[in-house]
Amino acid sequence: MTSDDIEADGSGAPVGRRIVLGMLGLGAAGVAVGAGLQSQVNRALAPIGGIIPAAGGFRYYSVVGDVPPRGERDYRLTVGGLAERPRTFTLADLRALPQTRLTRDFQCVTGWRVEDVAWAGVALPDLLDAVGVADGATAVRFRSFDGEYTESLTLSQARRRDVLVATEMLGKPVTHDHGGPVRLYVAPMYGYKSLKWLGGIELTRRVVPGYWERRGYDVDAWVGRSNGRSDEAT
């Protein structure tokens, strides 16, 4: 299961914490037995078609009841932990850094995929270079300003050029419902690694399992090579 998005056209409504967690037992079981049972997750979600948009677009799962939006004036991204130069970034600060654009599929661990999604923002390696990585750091932890969702990558994973601190999606600023104004996009991994509503980045001494990983999903979430799934790489 991923805390992710609504349809690409921006329609649809979020699924609340109760519904998502109600599906968790089935979703976590799918990890153990592979894609066969994961397909049952999709079928179980299907009757809630008015809440979760049908296949072909993004589906929006939220682990909290409500996330207050943050705009141009009040958004801040704090980067700290084992950073040589801890810093707080505004949206303008992020846009002033070198920008990276890529177009890649978005694959959810429950089986659905949105092809050829255009992303833009700061490649995570460039952001890490801006603050410096102190001795002893081996991982990066991410926090959502929803107050609940967290994720982690190893430092080597975080230095991939296809991991973005994304400020644009589908040719426009990332909307609130898609996790904006700033979200993470981890291209080669399942969607639950692409944390929405990014509010904090912390360099750490070890990988700290994230929200869904504490509930049974793989910490290393490579598409097609984890969670018992064999999807084509994104």
Coordinates of C-alpha atoms in Angstrom, one line a residue:
M1 CA 0.0 0.0 0.0
T2 CA 1.2 3.5 -0.7
S3 CA 0.2 6.8 0.6
D4 CA -0.1 8.3 -2.8
D5 CA -2.1 10.2 -5.4
I6 CA -5.4 11.0 -7.0
E7 CA -6.0 10.7 -10.8
A8 CA -3.6 12.6 -13.0
D9 CA -6.4 15.1 -13.9
G10 CA -6.7 16.1 -10.3
S11 CA -10.2 14.6 -9.7
G12 CA -11.2 12.2 -7.0
A13 CA -11.1 12.3 -3.2
P14 CA -8.7 11.0 -0.6
V15 CA -9.3 7.6 1.2
G16 CA -9.1 8.1 4.9
R17 CA -6.9 6.4 7.4
R18 CA -9.6 4.0 8.5
I19 CA -10.2 2.6 5.0
V20 CA -6.5 2.3 4.3
L21 CA -5.6 0.6 7.5
G22 CA -8.6 -1.7 7.1
M23 CA -7.0 -2.9 3.9
L24 CA -3.6 -3.4 5.5
G25 CA -4.0 -7.0 6.6
L26 CA -4.7 -8.1 3.1
G27 CA -2.0 -5.9 1.6
A28 CA 0.7 -7.1 4.1
A29 CA -0.3 -10.7 3.4
G30 CA 0.4 -10.0 -0.3
V31 CA 4.0 -9.3 0.6
A32 CA 4.4 -12.8 1.9
V33 CA 2.8 -14.6 -1.1
G34 CA 3.5 -12.3 -4.0
A35 CA 1.5 -10.7 -6.7
G36 CA -1.3 -13.2 -6.6
L37 CA -2.7 -12.0 -3.4
Q38 CA -1.8 -8.4 -4.1
S39 CA -4.3 -8.6 -7.0
Q40 CA -7.0 -9.2 -4.3
V41 CA -6.1 -5.9 -2.8
N42 CA -7.0 -4.2 -6.1
R43 CA -10.3 -6.1 -6.3
A44 CA -11.1 -5.3 -2.8
L45 CA -10.5 -1.6 -3.5
A46 CA -12.5 -1.6 -6.7
P47 CA -16.0 -1.3 -5.1
I48 CA -15.0 2.0 -3.6
G49 CA -14.8 3.4 -7.1
G50 CA -16.3 6.8 -6.1
I51 CA -13.5 7.3 -3.6
I52 CA -10.6 5.7 -5.3
P53 CA -10.4 6.5 -9.1
A54 CA -10.5 3.6 -11.5
A55 CA -7.4 2.1 -13.0
G56 CA -5.5 4.3 -15.5
G57 CA -4.9 7.2 -13.2
F58 CA -3.4 7.7 -9.8
R59 CA -5.1 6.3 -6.8
Y60 CA -5.0 8.4 -3.6
Y61 CA -4.4 6.7 -0.3
S62 CA -4.0 8.8 2.8
V63 CA -2.9 7.6 6.2
V64 CA -4.3 10.7 8.1
G65 CA -7.7 12.3 8.0
D66 CA -6.6 15.7 6.8
V67 CA -3.4 17.5 5.7
P68 CA -3.5 21.3 5.9
P69 CA -2.1 22.7 2.7
R70 CA 1.1 24.8 2.6
G71 CA 1.7 27.4 0.0
E72 CA 4.5 29.5 -1.4
R73 CA 4.8 31.7 1.6
D74 CA 4.6 29.2 4.4
Y75 CA 6.4 26.1 2.9
R76 CA 9.7 25.1 4.5
L77 CA 11.9 22.1 4.0
T78 CA 14.3 21.4 6.8
V79 CA 17.5 19.4 6.1
G80 CA 19.5 18.3 9.1
G81 CA 20.8 15.4 11.1
L82 CA 24.3 14.5 10.1
A83 CA 24.5 17.4 7.7
E84 CA 27.6 19.6 7.7
R85 CA 25.5 22.8 7.0
P86 CA 21.9 22.2 8.2
R87 CA 19.5 24.4 6.4
T88 CA 15.9 25.3 5.9
F89 CA 14.8 25.7 2.3
T90 CA 11.9 27.8 0.9
L91 CA 10.3 27.0 -2.4
A92 CA 12.3 29.8 -3.9
D93 CA 15.5 28.3 -2.5
L94 CA 14.7 24.9 -4.1
R95 CA 14.0 26.5 -7.5
A96 CA 17.3 28.3 -7.4
L97 CA 19.2 25.0 -7.2
P98 CA 20.1 23.0 -10.4
Q99 CA 16.9 21.5 -11.8
T100 CA 16.5 18.0 -13.1
R101 CA 13.7 16.7 -15.3
L102 CA 12.8 13.1 -16.1
T103 CA 9.8 11.2 -17.4
R104 CA 9.2 7.8 -15.8
D105 CA 6.4 5.5 -14.9
F106 CA 4.9 5.5 -11.4
Q107 CA 4.3 2.0 -10.1
C108 CA 2.3 1.2 -6.9
V109 CA 3.0 -2.0 -5.0
T110 CA -0.7 -2.9 -5.2
G111 CA -0.2 -3.3 -8.9
W112 CA -1.4 -0.2 -10.7
R113 CA 0.9 1.9 -12.9
V114 CA 0.7 5.4 -14.5
E115 CA 3.0 5.6 -17.5
D116 CA 5.2 8.4 -18.6
V117 CA 4.8 10.9 -15.7
A118 CA 6.8 14.0 -16.2
W119 CA 8.7 15.2 -13.0
A120 CA 10.9 18.1 -12.3
G121 CA 12.8 19.4 -9.2
V122 CA 16.1 19.1 -7.4
A123 CA 17.9 15.8 -7.7
L124 CA 18.4 14.6 -4.2
P125 CA 22.2 14.3 -4.7
D126 CA 22.3 18.0 -5.5
L127 CA 20.4 18.8 -2.3
L128 CA 22.7 16.7 -0.2
D129 CA 25.7 18.4 -1.7
A130 CA 24.2 21.7 -0.8
V131 CA 24.2 20.8 2.9
G132 CA 27.1 18.5 3.0
V133 CA 27.1 14.9 4.3
A134 CA 28.9 14.5 7.6
D135 CA 31.0 11.5 8.6
G136 CA 29.0 8.7 9.9
A137 CA 25.9 9.2 7.7
T138 CA 24.8 6.1 5.9
A139 CA 21.1 6.8 5.3
V140 CA 18.5 9.5 4.7
R141 CA 15.2 9.8 6.5
F142 CA 12.2 11.7 5.1
R143 CA 9.3 13.1 7.0
S144 CA 5.9 14.2 5.7
F145 CA 4.3 17.3 7.1
D146 CA 1.1 15.2 7.5
G147 CA 2.7 14.4 10.8
E148 CA 2.6 10.6 10.3
Y149 CA 4.3 9.4 7.2
T150 CA 8.0 8.6 7.1
E151 CA 10.4 6.9 4.6
S152 CA 14.2 6.1 4.4
L153 CA 16.8 5.4 1.8
T154 CA 20.4 4.3 2.1
L155 CA 22.8 7.0 1.3
S156 CA 23.9 5.3 -1.9
Q157 CA 20.2 5.0 -3.0
A158 CA 19.7 8.7 -2.1
R159 CA 22.6 9.7 -4.4
R160 CA 20.9 8.3 -7.5
R161 CA 20.1 10.9 -10.1
D162 CA 16.6 9.5 -10.6
V163 CA 15.6 10.4 -7.0
L164 CA 14.0 13.9 -6.9
V165 CA 12.8 16.4 -4.5
A166 CA 10.0 17.2 -6.9
T167 CA 8.3 20.6 -7.2
E168 CA 6.7 19.9 -10.6
M169 CA 4.6 17.0 -11.9
L170 CA 2.8 16.6 -15.2
G171 CA 4.2 20.0 -16.3
K172 CA 2.7 22.0 -13.4
P173 CA 3.6 22.7 -9.8
V174 CA 2.9 19.6 -7.6
T175 CA -0.7 20.1 -6.3
H176 CA -1.6 19.6 -2.6
D177 CA -3.5 16.4 -3.4
H178 CA -0.5 15.0 -5.2
G179 CA 1.7 15.7 -2.2
G180 CA 2.8 19.3 -2.9
P181 CA 4.1 21.8 -2.9
V182 CA 7.1 19.4 -2.6
R183 CA 7.2 15.7 -2.6
L184 CA 9.8 12.9 -3.0
Y185 CA 9.9 10.8 -6.2
V186 CA 12.0 7.7 -6.1
A187 CA 11.8 6.5 -9.7
P188 CA 13.1 2.9 -9.5
M189 CA 11.1 2.0 -6.4
Y190 CA 7.5 1.3 -5.6
G191 CA 5.3 4.3 -4.8
Y192 CA 5.3 4.1 -1.1
K193 CA 8.9 5.3 -1.1
S194 CA 7.9 8.5 -2.9
L195 CA 6.8 10.4 0.2
K196 CA 4.1 13.1 -0.2
W197 CA 4.1 16.5 1.6
L198 CA 7.8 16.5 2.1
G199 CA 8.7 18.6 5.2
G200 CA 11.9 17.2 6.6
I201 CA 15.1 15.4 5.5
E202 CA 17.5 13.9 8.1
L203 CA 20.9 12.4 7.4
T204 CA 21.1 9.4 9.8
R205 CA 23.6 6.7 10.9
R206 CA 21.3 3.9 9.8
V207 CA 18.1 3.2 7.8
V208 CA 15.0 3.8 9.8
P209 CA 12.1 1.7 8.4
G210 CA 9.2 3.9 7.2
Y211 CA 5.5 3.9 7.8
W212 CA 4.5 1.0 5.6
E213 CA 7.8 -0.9 6.2
R214 CA 6.9 -1.1 9.9
R215 CA 3.7 -2.8 8.7
G216 CA 5.3 -5.4 6.5
Y217 CA 6.5 -4.0 3.2
D218 CA 10.1 -4.3 2.1
V219 CA 12.6 -1.6 3.1
D220 CA 14.4 -1.9 -0.3
A221 CA 11.4 -1.4 -2.6
W222 CA 12.9 -1.9 -6.1
V223 CA 10.1 -2.3 -8.7
G224 CA 10.0 -5.9 -9.8
R225 CA 12.6 -7.1 -7.3
S226 CA 10.8 -6.7 -4.0
N227 CA 7.6 -7.3 -2.1
G228 CA 7.1 -10.6 -3.9
R229 CA 6.3 -8.8 -7.2
S230 CA 7.7 -9.2 -10.7
D231 CA 6.6 -5.9 -12.4
E232 CA 8.6 -4.5 -15.2
A233 CA 11.1 -1.9 -14.0
T234 CA 9.9 1.7 -14.2

